[in-house]
CSV table of C-alpha atoms in Angstrom, one decimal:
chain,number,residue,atom,x,y,z
A,1222,MET,CA,-32.1,-16.1,58.1
A,1223,ASP,CA,-29.2,-13.7,57.3
A,1224,VAL,CA,-30.7,-10.7,59.1
A,1225,ARG,CA,-27.5,-8.7,59.0
A,1226,GLY,CA,-27.1,-9.3,55.3
A,1227,ILE,CA,-30.6,-8.0,54.6
A,1228,LEU,CA,-30.0,-4.9,56.8
A,1229,THR,CA,-26.6,-4.1,55.2
A,1230,GLY,CA,-27.7,-4.6,51.6
A,1231,GLU,CA,-31.4,-4.0,51.4
A,1232,ALA,CA,-32.5,-1.8,54.4
A,1233,ALA,CA,-33.6,1.1,52.2
A,1234,ASP,CA,-36.0,-1.1,50.3
A,1235,LEU,CA,-37.7,-2.6,53.4
A,1236,LEU,CA,-41.1,-1.4,54.6
A,1237,ASP,CA,-41.5,-0.4,58.2
A,1238,GLY,CA,-43.5,-3.6,58.9
A,1239,GLU,CA,-40.6,-5.6,57.4
A,1240,LEU,CA,-38.2,-4.0,59.8
A,1241,ALA,CA,-40.5,-5.0,62.7
A,1242,MET,CA,-40.6,-8.6,61.4
A,1243,LEU,CA,-36.8,-8.6,61.4
A,1244,GLU,CA,-36.8,-7.5,65.0
A,1245,GLU,CA,-39.2,-10.3,65.8
A,1246,GLU,CA,-36.9,-12.8,64.0
A,1247,LEU,CA,-33.9,-11.5,66.1
A,1248,ALA,CA,-35.9,-12.0,69.3
A,1249,THR,CA,-37.0,-15.6,68.5
A,1250,GLY,CA,-34.4,-16.9,66.1
A,1251,GLY,CA,-31.7,-18.0,68.5
A,1252,TYR,CA,-29.0,-15.6,67.3
A,1253,ASP,CA,-26.1,-14.8,69.6
A,1254,ARG,CA,-26.1,-11.7,71.7
A,1255,SER,CA,-23.5,-9.7,69.7
A,1256,TYR,CA,-25.3,-10.5,66.4
A,1257,VAL,CA,-28.6,-9.3,67.8
A,1258,ALA,CA,-27.1,-6.1,69.2
A,1259,GLU,CA,-25.4,-5.3,65.8
A,1260,CYS,CA,-28.6,-5.9,63.9
A,1261,LYS,CA,-30.7,-3.8,66.3
A,1262,ARG,CA,-28.2,-1.0,65.8
A,1263,LEU,CA,-28.7,-1.3,62.1
A,1264,ILE,CA,-32.5,-1.2,62.5
A,1265,ASP,CA,-32.4,1.8,64.8
A,1266,GLY,CA,-30.1,3.6,62.4
A,1267,GLU,CA,-32.4,2.9,59.4
A,1268,ARG,CA,-35.4,4.2,61.4
A,1269,HIS,CA,-33.5,7.3,62.4
A,1270,ALA,CA,-32.5,7.9,58.7
A,1271,ARG,CA,-36.1,7.5,57.6
A,1272,GLU,CA,-37.4,10.0,60.2
A,1273,VAL,CA,-34.7,12.5,59.2
A,1274,ALA,CA,-35.5,12.0,55.5
A,1275,ARG,CA,-39.3,12.4,56.2
A,1276,LEU,CA,-38.8,15.6,58.1
A,1277,LYS,CA,-36.4,17.0,55.5
A,1278,ALA,CA,-38.7,16.2,52.6
A,1279,GLN,CA,-41.7,17.5,54.3
A,1280,LYS,CA,-39.9,20.7,55.1
A,1281,ALA,CA,-38.8,21.1,51.5
A,1282,ILE,CA,-42.2,20.6,50.0
A,1283,GLU,CA,-43.8,23.0,52.4
A,1284,GLY,CA,-41.5,25.7,51.2
A,1285,GLN,CA,-39.1,26.2,54.1
A,1286,VAL,CA,-36.2,24.9,52.1
A,1287,HIS,CA,-37.6,26.2,48.8
A,1288,ALA,CA,-37.2,29.7,50.0
A,1289,ALA,CA,-33.4,29.3,49.9
A,1290,VAL,CA,-33.1,27.2,46.7
A,1291,THR,CA,-36.1,28.0,44.5
A,1292,PRO,CA,-34.2,30.5,42.3
A,1293,SER,CA,-31.8,27.8,41.1
A,1294,VAL,CA,-34.7,25.4,40.3
A,1295,VAL,CA,-37.4,27.5,38.8
A,1296,LEU,CA,-36.2,30.8,37.3
A,1297,PRO,CA,-35.4,30.5,33.6
A,1298,SER,CA,-32.8,33.2,34.0
A,1299,ALA,CA,-30.6,31.1,36.3
A,1300,THR,CA,-27.2,30.3,34.9
A,1301,ALA,CA,-25.8,26.8,34.5
A,1302,SER,CA,-23.2,27.5,37.1
A,1303,THR,CA,-25.9,28.6,39.6
A,1304,LEU,CA,-27.9,25.5,38.9
A,1305,GLY,CA,-24.9,23.4,39.5
A,1306,GLU,CA,-24.4,24.8,43.0
A,1307,LEU,CA,-27.8,24.0,44.4
A,1308,SER,CA,-30.1,21.0,44.8
A,1309,PRO,CA,-33.8,21.6,45.7
A,1310,PHE,CA,-33.6,19.2,48.6
A,1311,ASN,CA,-30.3,20.4,50.0
A,1312,GLU,CA,-29.8,23.6,51.9
A,1313,THR,CA,-26.1,23.9,51.3
A,1314,LYS,CA,-24.1,24.5,48.1
A,1315,GLU,CA,-23.1,21.4,46.2
A,1316,ASP,CA,-20.7,22.9,43.7
A,1317,HIS,CA,-18.3,20.0,44.2
A,1318,LYS,CA,-20.9,17.5,43.1
A,1319,THR,CA,-21.8,16.4,39.6
A,1320,PRO,CA,-25.5,16.6,38.5
A,1321,TYR,CA,-25.6,12.8,38.8
A,1322,GLU,CA,-24.4,13.0,42.4
A,1323,VAL,CA,-26.9,15.7,43.3
A,1324,VAL,CA,-29.8,13.9,41.8
A,1325,LEU,CA,-28.8,10.5,43.3
A,1326,ALA,CA,-28.5,12.1,46.8
A,1327,ASP,CA,-31.9,13.8,46.5
A,1328,VAL,CA,-33.7,10.7,45.1
A,1329,SER,CA,-32.2,8.6,47.9
A,1330,VAL,CA,-33.7,11.0,50.4
A,1331,LEU,CA,-37.1,11.0,48.7
A,1332,ARG,CA,-37.3,7.2,48.6
A,1333,ARG,CA,-37.2,7.2,52.4
A,1334,SER,CA,-40.1,9.6,52.7
A,1335,GLU,CA,-43.7,8.5,53.5
A,1336,ARG,CA,-44.7,10.9,50.7
A,1337,TYR,CA,-42.1,9.5,48.3
A,1338,LYS,CA,-44.2,9.3,45.1
A,1339,THR,CA,-45.8,12.8,45.5
A,1340,LEU,CA,-42.4,14.4,46.3
A,1341,PHE,CA,-40.6,12.6,43.5
A,1342,ARG,CA,-43.1,13.9,41.0
A,1343,GLU,CA,-42.7,17.4,42.3
A,1344,TYR,CA,-38.9,17.0,42.3
A,1345,ILE,CA,-38.6,15.9,38.7
A,1346,ARG,CA,-40.8,18.8,37.6
A,1347,LYS,CA,-38.5,21.3,39.2
A,1348,GLN,CA,-35.1,19.8,39.0
A,1349,PRO,CA,-33.4,21.3,35.8
A,1350,PHE,CA,-30.7,18.6,35.7
A,1351,ILE,CA,-33.3,16.0,34.8
A,1352,ASP,CA,-33.8,16.3,31.1
A,1353,GLU,CA,-33.6,13.7,28.3
A,1354,GLN,CA,-29.9,13.8,28.1
A,1355,PHE,CA,-29.5,13.2,31.8
A,1356,VAL,CA,-32.1,10.3,31.8
A,1357,ASP,CA,-30.4,8.8,28.8
A,1358,ALA,CA,-27.0,8.8,30.5
A,1359,HIS,CA,-28.3,7.7,33.9
A,1360,LEU,CA,-31.5,5.7,33.4
A,1361,SER,CA,-30.3,3.0,35.7
A,1362,LEU,CA,-30.4,5.5,38.6
A,1363,PHE,CA,-34.2,5.3,38.5
A,1364,ASN,CA,-36.3,2.3,39.6
A,1365,GLU,CA,-39.2,1.0,37.6
A,1366,TRP,CA,-41.9,3.2,39.2
A,1367,GLU,CA,-39.7,6.3,38.9
A,1368,THR,CA,-39.1,5.6,35.2
A,1369,THR,CA,-42.9,5.5,34.7
A,1370,ALA,CA,-43.2,8.8,36.6
A,1371,LEU,CA,-40.6,10.3,34.2
A,1372,LEU,CA,-42.7,9.2,31.2
A,1373,ASP,CA,-45.7,10.9,32.8
A,1374,ARG,CA,-43.9,14.2,33.3
A,1375,MET,CA,-41.5,14.3,30.3
A,1376,ARG,CA,-41.7,14.1,26.5
A,1377,PHE,CA,-38.9,12.0,25.0
A,1378,THR,CA,-37.7,11.9,21.4
A,1379,GLU,CA,-38.1,8.9,19.2
A,1380,ALA,CA,-34.4,8.3,19.4
A,1381,PHE,CA,-34.7,7.9,23.2
A,1382,LEU,CA,-37.8,5.7,23.0
A,1383,GLU,CA,-36.2,3.6,20.3
A,1384,LYS,CA,-33.1,3.0,22.4
A,1385,TYR,CA,-35.1,2.0,25.6
A,1386,LEU,CA,-38.3,0.4,24.3
A,1387,SER,CA,-37.3,-2.9,25.7
A,1388,VAL,CA,-37.2,-1.6,29.2
A,1389,LEU,CA,-40.0,1.0,29.1
A,1390,ASP,CA,-43.6,0.2,30.0
A,1391,ALA,CA,-45.4,-0.2,26.6
A,1392,ARG,CA,-48.8,1.1,27.8
A,1393,LYS,CA,-47.2,4.1,29.5
A,1394,VAL,CA,-45.3,5.0,26.4
A,1395,ALA,CA,-48.4,4.6,24.3
A,1396,THR,CA,-50.5,6.9,26.5
A,1397,THR,CA,-48.0,9.6,27.4
A,1398,GLN,CA,-45.6,10.0,24.5
A,1399,THR,CA,-45.9,11.4,21.0
A,1400,PHE,CA,-44.3,9.7,18.0
A,1401,SER,CA,-44.7,9.4,14.3
A,1402,GLU,CA,-46.8,7.0,12.3
A,1403,GLU,CA,-43.6,5.5,10.9
A,1404,PHE,CA,-42.3,4.9,14.5
A,1405,PHE,CA,-45.6,3.2,15.4
A,1406,MET,CA,-45.5,1.0,12.3
A,1407,ARG,CA,-41.9,0.1,12.8
A,1408,HIS,CA,-42.6,-1.0,16.4
A,1409,PHE,CA,-46.1,-2.3,15.9
A,1410,GLY,CA,-45.4,-5.5,17.8
A,1411,TYR,CA,-44.3,-3.6,20.9
A,1412,PHE,CA,-47.5,-1.6,21.2
A,1413,ASP,CA,-51.1,-2.5,21.9
A,1414,ALA,CA,-52.6,-0.8,18.8
A,1415,GLU,CA,-55.9,-0.1,20.4
A,1416,THR,CA,-54.3,1.7,23.3
A,1417,VAL,CA,-52.2,3.9,20.9
A,1418,LEU,CA,-55.2,4.7,18.8
A,1419,THR,CA,-57.8,5.3,21.5
A,1420,LYS,CA,-55.8,6.6,24.4
A,1421,GLY,CA,-52.6,8.0,22.9
A,1422,LYS,CA,-51.6,11.6,22.3
A,1423,ASN,CA,-50.7,11.5,18.7
A,1424,LYS,CA,-52.7,13.6,16.2
A,1425,TRP,CA,-52.9,10.7,13.8
A,1426,ARG,CA,-54.7,8.4,16.3
A,1427,THR,CA,-58.1,9.3,14.8
A,1428,LYS,CA,-59.1,7.9,11.4
A,1429,ASP,CA,-59.4,11.4,10.0
A,1430,GLY,CA,-56.0,12.4,11.2
A,1431,ARG,CA,-54.0,9.5,9.9
A,1432,SER,CA,-52.3,9.0,6.5
A,1433,ARG,CA,-53.5,6.6,3.9
A,1434,LYS,CA,-50.3,4.6,4.4
A,1435,LEU,CA,-51.1,4.0,8.1
A,1436,ASP,CA,-54.8,3.4,7.4
A,1437,THR,CA,-53.8,0.7,4.9
A,1438,PHE,CA,-51.2,-0.8,7.3
A,1439,LEU,CA,-53.9,-1.1,10.0
A,1440,ARG,CA,-56.3,-2.8,7.7
A,1441,ILE,CA,-53.7,-5.3,6.8
A,1442,LYS,CA,-53.0,-5.9,10.5
A,1443,GLY,CA,-56.7,-6.3,11.2
A,1444,VAL,CA,-57.0,-3.3,13.4
A,1445,ARG,CA,-60.4,-1.7,13.5
A,1446,CYS,CA,-60.0,1.6,15.4
């Protein structure tokens, strides 16, 4: 097993138990002493980074960091220049960083936290950089679960949905986003019609709220909702 390769390329994605398994592999796999020592240094470094991240994220969510940075995140009167200077998970000014670099750094910290999902949801709710324009430009920054969380928290335009339908979770789009009857008919094959019509947020999902055109379309498709 290429333990060193795993640790140098995938350490951040490993569970704590998987790190322990790699330690066991080093102890029983017949690797030479220098290789084992190097790998153990990498494991120790990853564990230290996770502990630092956990403490920092916990401190932030409890308000000890928010006291210093909340104005740049929450107040609608904050200027664009002020927002660019601060990140809600960094205590120091980041005026030399782009919004992408700020968000990437913050999300990297959150991913190492034991409360990652809770903190990420809180973060995207308060981070003003993360709007549709940012997500459109940097969708690859977010992993699959994070993209789903963005759909839960944000409302995207039809143009955005159209562009990324092939990579977005169809059920999540159906239950969290609003879109027109025309959009639904155009992408009928992408959606589960019953989900859109029974669990969606569109005003036309009920029979009384939809147009005759959509009603006829659904009858032709054999949909009885």
